Coordinates of C-alpha atoms and ligand atoms in Angstrom, one line a residue:
M1 CA 240.4 164.3 214.1
Q2 CA 243.4 161.8 213.4
Y3 CA 245.4 162.2 210.9
Q4 CA 248.4 161.3 208.5
I5 CA 250.5 161.6 205.6
Q6 CA 253.1 160.5 203.8
V7 CA 256.2 162.8 201.2
P8 CA 259.2 161.2 199.9
S9 CA 262.1 161.4 201.7
H10 CA 264.2 163.9 199.7
I11 CA 262.6 166.6 197.3
Y12 CA 264.8 168.3 194.8
G13 CA 263.2 170.8 192.2
G14 CA 264.8 174.3 190.4
Q15 CA 265.4 174.4 187.0
G16 CA 268.9 171.9 186.8
S17 CA 267.8 169.7 189.6
I18 CA 268.8 166.9 187.7
E19 CA 271.9 167.4 188.4
K20 CA 270.9 166.1 191.8
L21 CA 270.3 162.5 190.1
Q22 CA 274.3 161.4 191.2
P23 CA 274.7 162.2 194.8
I24 CA 271.1 160.9 194.5
L25 CA 272.7 157.6 193.2
E26 CA 275.6 158.0 195.4
R27 CA 273.7 158.1 198.3
H28 CA 272.2 154.6 197.4
H29 CA 275.5 153.0 196.6
A30 CA 273.3 152.9 193.4
K31 CA 275.6 150.2 191.7
K32 CA 272.8 149.0 188.9
V33 CA 270.0 151.4 187.7
L34 CA 266.7 150.6 186.1
L35 CA 265.7 153.4 183.8
F36 CA 262.0 153.3 183.3
T37 CA 260.6 155.1 180.4
D38 CA 258.2 155.6 177.6
Q39 CA 259.2 155.3 173.7
G40 CA 257.9 159.4 173.7
V41 CA 259.1 160.7 176.7
R42 CA 262.9 158.8 175.3
G43 CA 262.3 160.6 171.7
A44 CA 262.2 163.7 173.0
G45 CA 265.7 163.2 174.3
L46 CA 265.1 163.5 177.8
C47 CA 266.5 159.8 178.7
D48 CA 269.9 161.6 177.7
S49 CA 270.7 164.0 180.4
I50 CA 270.1 161.0 182.9
T51 CA 272.2 158.8 181.6
E52 CA 274.7 160.6 181.2
Q53 CA 274.7 161.7 185.6
I54 CA 273.8 157.9 186.0
S55 CA 277.3 157.2 184.2
K56 CA 279.1 160.0 186.0
A57 CA 277.9 158.3 189.1
G58 CA 279.7 154.6 188.0
A59 CA 277.1 152.9 188.1
S60 CA 275.5 151.1 184.5
C61 CA 271.7 151.7 183.0
R62 CA 269.3 149.6 181.5
I63 CA 266.4 151.6 179.8
F64 CA 263.4 149.9 179.1
D65 CA 261.4 152.1 176.9
G66 CA 257.9 149.6 176.9
V67 CA 255.9 150.9 179.1
T68 CA 252.4 151.7 177.8
A69 CA 250.8 155.1 178.2
E70 CA 247.6 154.6 181.2
P71 CA 248.8 150.9 181.1
S72 CA 246.8 147.9 182.4
T73 CA 247.8 145.0 184.5
Y74 CA 249.0 142.9 181.9
D75 CA 250.7 146.4 180.6
V76 CA 252.2 146.2 184.3
D77 CA 252.9 143.0 184.5
R78 CA 255.0 142.0 181.2
V79 CA 257.6 144.8 182.4
I80 CA 257.9 144.2 186.0
R81 CA 258.7 140.4 184.2
Q82 CA 261.2 142.1 181.9
A83 CA 262.0 144.4 184.7
A84 CA 263.0 141.2 187.0
Y85 CA 265.7 139.4 185.4
E86 CA 268.2 142.9 185.7
Q87 CA 269.1 142.3 189.4
A88 CA 268.8 146.2 189.7
D89 CA 269.3 148.3 193.5
L90 CA 267.3 151.2 191.9
L91 CA 264.7 152.1 189.6
V92 CA 264.8 155.7 188.1
A93 CA 261.5 156.4 186.5
V94 CA 261.8 159.4 183.4
G95 CA 257.9 159.9 182.2
G96 CA 254.3 161.0 182.7
G97 CA 251.9 159.0 185.5
S98 CA 252.0 155.8 183.4
V99 CA 255.7 155.7 183.7
M100 CA 256.2 156.7 187.2
D101 CA 253.0 154.0 188.7
T102 CA 254.6 151.6 186.3
A103 CA 257.8 151.7 188.2
K104 CA 256.5 152.3 191.4
L105 CA 254.9 149.4 190.8
A106 CA 258.2 147.7 190.4
S107 CA 260.0 148.7 193.5
V108 CA 256.9 146.7 195.3
L109 CA 256.8 143.8 193.2
I110 CA 260.6 142.7 191.9
G111 CA 261.4 140.0 193.9
A112 CA 258.4 140.0 195.4
D113 CA 256.6 136.1 195.1
D114 CA 252.6 138.3 194.2
T115 CA 252.3 140.3 190.2
V116 CA 249.7 142.9 190.1
F117 CA 247.1 141.0 189.7
D118 CA 247.5 139.9 193.4
L119 CA 247.9 143.9 194.5
V120 CA 244.6 144.9 192.6
R121 CA 242.7 142.3 194.9
D122 CA 244.9 143.2 198.4
P123 CA 246.9 146.2 198.3
S124 CA 248.5 145.6 201.7
L125 CA 250.6 142.8 200.3
A126 CA 253.2 145.0 198.9
K127 CA 256.2 146.0 200.0
K128 CA 259.3 147.8 199.0
S129 CA 262.1 145.7 197.3
I130 CA 264.1 148.3 195.4
P131 CA 264.2 152.5 196.3
S132 CA 262.4 154.5 193.7
V133 CA 263.6 157.9 192.1
M134 CA 260.6 159.9 190.5
I135 CA 261.4 162.2 187.6
P136 CA 258.1 164.0 185.9
T137 CA 258.3 164.6 182.4
T138 CA 254.6 165.9 182.9
C139 CA 253.0 168.3 184.9
G140 CA 250.0 166.9 186.4
T141 CA 249.5 163.5 188.2
G142 CA 251.7 164.7 191.5
S143 CA 252.4 160.3 191.4
E144 CA 256.1 161.5 192.0
A145 CA 254.5 162.5 195.5
T146 CA 251.9 159.8 196.2
C147 CA 252.1 155.8 197.4
N148 CA 249.3 155.2 194.3
A149 CA 249.9 153.6 191.0
I150 CA 246.2 153.1 188.6
V151 CA 246.3 150.2 186.5
A152 CA 243.6 149.7 183.6
I153 CA 241.0 146.7 184.3
P154 CA 240.5 145.1 181.5
E155 CA 238.4 142.7 182.4
E156 CA 235.9 145.4 183.9
S157 CA 236.5 148.0 181.0
S158 CA 237.2 150.8 184.4
K159 CA 240.5 151.1 186.2
K160 CA 241.7 150.9 189.4
G161 CA 244.1 152.4 192.6
I162 CA 246.6 150.6 194.3
V163 CA 247.3 152.2 197.3
N164 CA 250.0 151.3 200.0
A165 CA 252.2 153.1 201.7
E166 CA 255.5 151.1 200.7
M167 CA 255.3 152.1 197.5
I168 CA 255.9 156.0 198.2
P169 CA 258.8 157.1 196.2
D170 CA 262.5 157.7 197.7
D171 CA 263.5 160.4 196.0
V172 CA 262.1 163.1 193.1
I173 CA 263.4 165.5 191.2
L174 CA 261.2 168.2 189.9
D175 CA 263.4 170.1 187.2
V176 CA 261.0 172.1 184.9
N177 CA 263.5 171.7 181.4
M178 CA 261.9 167.9 181.8
I179 CA 258.8 169.8 180.6
A180 CA 260.0 172.7 178.7
K181 CA 258.9 171.2 175.0
L182 CA 256.0 169.4 176.3
P183 CA 253.6 169.1 173.9
K184 CA 251.0 171.7 174.3
A185 CA 248.3 169.7 174.7
I186 CA 249.6 167.7 177.1
V187 CA 250.5 170.2 179.2
A188 CA 246.6 171.2 179.1
A189 CA 245.3 168.1 179.8
T190 CA 248.0 166.7 182.6
G191 CA 247.7 170.5 184.1
V192 CA 243.6 169.9 184.7
D193 CA 244.2 166.7 186.2
A194 CA 246.7 168.9 189.0
L195 CA 243.6 171.5 189.1
A196 CA 241.6 168.5 189.8
H197 CA 243.8 166.6 192.1
A198 CA 244.1 170.1 194.2
V199 CA 240.1 171.1 194.1
E200 CA 238.9 167.2 194.7
C201 CA 241.2 166.9 198.0
Y202 CA 240.3 170.6 199.6
T203 CA 236.3 169.5 199.2
S204 CA 236.6 166.0 199.9
K205 CA 234.6 164.4 202.9
K206 CA 238.4 163.2 204.0
A207 CA 240.3 166.3 203.8
T208 CA 242.5 167.2 207.4
P209 CA 244.5 170.4 208.2
M210 CA 247.8 168.4 206.8
S211 CA 245.7 167.5 202.7
D212 CA 244.7 171.4 202.8
T213 CA 247.8 173.2 203.3
Y214 CA 248.8 171.2 199.7
A215 CA 245.7 171.3 198.5
L216 CA 245.2 174.6 198.9
A217 CA 249.6 176.2 197.7
A218 CA 248.7 173.4 195.0
A219 CA 245.5 175.2 193.6
K220 CA 247.3 178.6 194.8
L221 CA 249.7 177.7 191.5
I222 CA 247.9 175.9 189.3
F223 CA 245.0 178.6 188.8
A224 CA 247.8 180.9 188.4
S225 CA 250.1 179.4 185.8
L226 CA 247.9 176.7 184.4
E227 CA 246.5 179.0 181.6
E228 CA 249.8 180.6 180.8
A229 CA 252.2 177.8 180.8
Y230 CA 249.6 176.0 177.5
R231 CA 249.5 179.8 175.7
D232 CA 253.4 180.4 176.1
G233 CA 255.5 177.4 176.1
D234 CA 258.5 179.1 176.3
N235 CA 257.3 180.2 180.0
L236 CA 259.4 178.3 182.0
K237 CA 258.0 180.6 184.9
A238 CA 254.9 179.5 184.8
K239 CA 255.6 175.7 183.7
E240 CA 257.6 175.9 187.0
Q241 CA 254.6 176.8 189.3
L242 CA 252.6 173.8 187.0
L243 CA 255.1 171.4 188.1
L244 CA 255.9 172.2 192.0
G245 CA 251.5 172.7 192.0
A246 CA 251.1 169.6 190.7
F247 CA 253.5 167.9 192.7
Y248 CA 250.9 169.3 196.0
G249 CA 248.9 168.5 194.4
G250 CA 250.0 164.6 194.7
V251 CA 250.3 165.1 198.4
A252 CA 247.8 166.4 199.0
I253 CA 246.1 163.1 197.4
T254 CA 248.0 160.9 199.8
G255 CA 246.1 163.3 203.0
S256 CA 242.6 163.2 201.3
G257 CA 242.1 161.1 198.0
T258 CA 240.4 162.9 195.4
T259 CA 236.7 162.9 194.8
A260 CA 233.8 162.1 192.1
V261 CA 235.5 163.9 189.1
H262 CA 238.4 161.1 189.0
A263 CA 236.1 158.6 190.5
L264 CA 233.5 158.7 187.3
S265 CA 236.4 159.7 184.9
Y266 CA 238.2 156.0 185.2
P267 CA 235.8 154.6 182.9
L268 CA 236.5 156.4 180.3
G269 CA 240.1 155.4 180.8
G270 CA 239.8 152.4 181.0
K271 CA 236.9 151.7 178.1
Y272 CA 237.6 154.7 175.6
H273 CA 240.6 154.6 176.2
I274 CA 240.9 158.4 176.6
A275 CA 244.1 160.5 178.5
H276 CA 243.4 160.5 182.4
G277 CA 243.4 164.4 182.2
V278 CA 241.8 165.0 179.2
S279 CA 238.8 162.2 181.0
N280 CA 238.6 164.3 183.8
A281 CA 238.4 167.4 182.5
I282 CA 235.4 166.7 180.8
L283 CA 233.7 166.4 183.9
F284 CA 235.3 168.4 186.3
A285 CA 233.1 171.9 185.7
P286 CA 229.7 169.3 185.6
V287 CA 230.7 167.2 188.6
M288 CA 232.2 171.0 190.9
A289 CA 228.4 172.1 189.7
Y290 CA 226.5 169.5 191.3
N291 CA 229.3 170.0 194.4
Q292 CA 229.0 173.2 194.3
E293 CA 226.1 174.1 197.2
A294 CA 227.5 170.9 199.6
C295 CA 231.1 172.2 198.8
E296 CA 230.4 175.6 199.3
G297 CA 232.3 176.7 202.2
R298 CA 235.0 175.5 201.1
L299 CA 234.8 176.6 197.6
A300 CA 234.7 179.8 199.2
S301 CA 238.1 179.4 200.9
L302 CA 239.6 178.8 198.0
C303 CA 237.7 181.6 196.1
D304 CA 239.9 183.5 198.7
T305 CA 242.7 182.0 198.5
I306 CA 242.8 182.2 194.2
C307 CA 241.2 185.5 193.9
P308 CA 241.6 187.8 197.4
E309 CA 239.9 190.9 195.8
R310 CA 236.6 188.8 195.9
A311 CA 237.1 189.0 199.5
G312 CA 234.2 191.2 200.2
D313 CA 232.1 188.5 197.8
S314 CA 229.1 186.1 199.4
Q315 CA 230.2 183.1 200.3
P316 CA 227.7 181.1 197.3
A317 CA 229.1 183.9 194.7
K318 CA 232.4 182.9 195.9
A319 CA 232.1 179.3 195.4
A320 CA 230.0 180.4 191.8
Y321 CA 232.9 182.1 190.8
V322 CA 235.9 178.9 191.7
V323 CA 232.9 176.7 189.7
E324 CA 233.2 179.4 186.7
R325 CA 237.0 179.4 186.7
I326 CA 237.7 175.4 186.4
A327 CA 234.9 175.2 183.1
Q328 CA 237.0 178.6 181.8
I329 CA 240.4 177.4 182.0
V330 CA 239.6 173.9 180.8
R331 CA 237.6 175.9 177.7
K332 CA 241.1 178.2 177.2
T333 CA 242.8 175.4 177.7
E334 CA 241.0 173.5 174.5
I335 CA 240.2 170.1 175.8
P336 CA 237.9 168.6 174.8
T337 CA 234.4 169.2 176.9
S338 CA 232.1 166.7 175.2
L339 CA 232.4 162.9 174.5
Q340 CA 230.7 162.9 171.8
E341 CA 234.4 163.9 170.2
F342 CA 235.5 160.2 171.3
G343 CA 232.4 158.4 169.4
I344 CA 230.7 158.2 173.1
G345 CA 227.0 158.5 172.6
E346 CA 223.5 157.6 173.5
S347 CA 224.3 154.0 173.6
D348 CA 227.4 154.3 176.0
L349 CA 225.8 155.5 178.9
E350 CA 223.7 152.6 180.9
F351 CA 227.6 151.3 180.6
L352 CA 228.5 154.3 182.2
V353 CA 226.4 155.0 184.6
Q354 CA 227.4 151.2 186.0
A355 CA 230.8 151.6 185.9
G356 CA 230.9 155.1 187.6
S357 CA 229.0 153.8 190.5
Q358 CA 231.0 151.5 191.2
Q359 CA 233.8 153.3 191.9
Q360 CA 233.0 153.6 195.5
R361 CA 237.0 154.1 196.8
L362 CA 236.0 158.1 195.6
L363 CA 232.6 158.4 195.0
V364 CA 232.4 158.0 199.2
N365 CA 235.0 160.9 199.9
N366 CA 232.6 163.1 197.8
R367 CA 230.6 165.7 199.7
R368 CA 227.6 165.6 197.7
E369 CA 225.9 161.5 197.3
F370 CA 225.4 160.5 194.2
S371 CA 222.2 158.7 193.1
L372 CA 222.3 155.7 189.5
D373 CA 220.3 158.9 188.0
D374 CA 222.8 161.6 189.3
I375 CA 224.8 159.5 188.1
R376 CA 223.3 159.8 184.2
A377 CA 222.9 163.4 184.5
I378 CA 226.0 164.0 184.9
Y379 CA 227.0 161.9 181.8
R380 CA 224.3 163.1 179.8
Q381 CA 225.5 166.5 180.2
V382 CA 228.9 165.6 178.7
I383 CA 228.0 163.6 175.8
Ligands
NAD1 N1 249.4 157.7 191.7 C1 248.5 158.5 191.3 O1 248.7 158.9 192.0 C2 248.5 158.9 189.5 C3 247.4 160.4 189.9 C4 247.2 160.4 188.5 C5 247.0 160.0 187.1 N2 248.1 158.4 188.0 C6 248.1 158.1 186.1 O2 248.8 158.9 185.3 C7 248.3 158.3 184.2 C8 248.6 159.4 183.3 O3 249.9 160.4 183.6 P1 250.3 161.4 181.9 O4 248.8 162.3 182.4 O5 251.3 162.2 182.8 O6 250.5 161.0 180.9 P2 251.1 159.7 180.3 O7 252.6 159.5 181.5 O8 250.3 158.5 180.1 O9 252.2 160.8 179.3 C9 250.9 160.9 178.3 C10 252.4 161.0 176.6 O10 252.9 162.5 177.3 C11 254.1 161.8 176.9 N3 254.9 162.2 177.1 C12 255.4 163.1 178.8 N4 256.3 164.1 179.2 C13 256.6 163.8 177.9 C14 257.3 165.1 177.5 N5 258.1 165.8 178.7 N6 257.9 165.2 176.2 C15 257.5 165.1 174.9 N7 256.4 163.6 175.5 C16 255.8 163.7 176.4 C17 254.4 160.1 176.7 O11 255.4 159.1 176.1 C18 253.1 159.8 176.5 O12 252.5 159.5 175.0 C19 247.2 157.5 183.9 O13 247.4 156.2 184.0 C20 246.8 157.8 185.4 O14 245.3 157.2 185.6 C21 248.1 157.9 188.3
ZN2 ZN1 244.5 163.1 188.2

């Protein structure tokens, strides 16, 4: 078996590690920085310490806070056109997956003849033109670790991943202070997203020894910390574990790819604008229950990692335990579990089945195949 993985070249972690931004800027000889963020993150005051570091490093900074949540191709195109005027030599992303994905696309599109629409058609066109620094402020997407950027495609009422190693970030800062005041509901949704990355990557057909190492490390950290990080927002130890777990989950994605949970959640984000973490959370337990038998060995070894006290249980019991833990975490973090809460009903079913079945990039990674009827049965369970 051959395999490969990409990781950002410099990763800084630990509380207060935001202060490493200054030496990062100096290493890149940055004179003009473009800071990508969104209004929620800026409004939470999270850009202040960053701009301070940038000015300490003797660089100028232009802030773009116009990134939209779950951006579409048109949103990304608009931001990149504005940013292209700035002649920046370094991009810094301060935000969740939406901000980081936009900045990663900017790192390959500023100064290029191609647009994001071209990359959707042919991701191999991406060539990095500006280095990027990622500072996550949510604890889930792992986008700071991946070569992926996910965009909504309004024409298809769905989302697509643009994947190219050129988009791998150069530097990452995992500072728990950036998620210390993250609203509870976003801790829950992004934390479950990170858990889905870990479990899907570990059970993916494309799993490799290297992606397994990261996926298991992610699962161990996230299963142990998510409920507590949600329950007590001041527990920075739990939040730090979650942030690190989310990063490891991102590395695992680069090694093996997610599977059917993410595939079937894309139309929920693309058409109904349900947040990425929430749409994954809704589908997570039903899809893993569907996968349980086909992934039994993998789920059982996941159980050995997260719950060694069950070492004596049978393989099917261990697999069932992991699926039940997933359902329990979604319940305890109070994420909606029904699409009805988003006004989605039987009349939307056929659209979902068609759009979900198109997500072959990820569905092919799933150990158990899906017929259209199987996909219909999954969506029907959550309506
Ligand atoms: N590239 C990848 O590998 C990858 C992986 C998974 C998901 N994604 C994509 O990432 C996007 C979702 O990202 P997300 O779940 O991180 O959410 P997000 O970036 O869309 O942010 C959600 C909301 O949280 C707010 N927010 C973020 N940090 C905050 C903080 N510390 N305090 C207060 N408010 C804060 C934002 O302002 C925004 O309103 C989706 O488009 C998804 O498809 C990408
Ligand atoms: Zn995800």
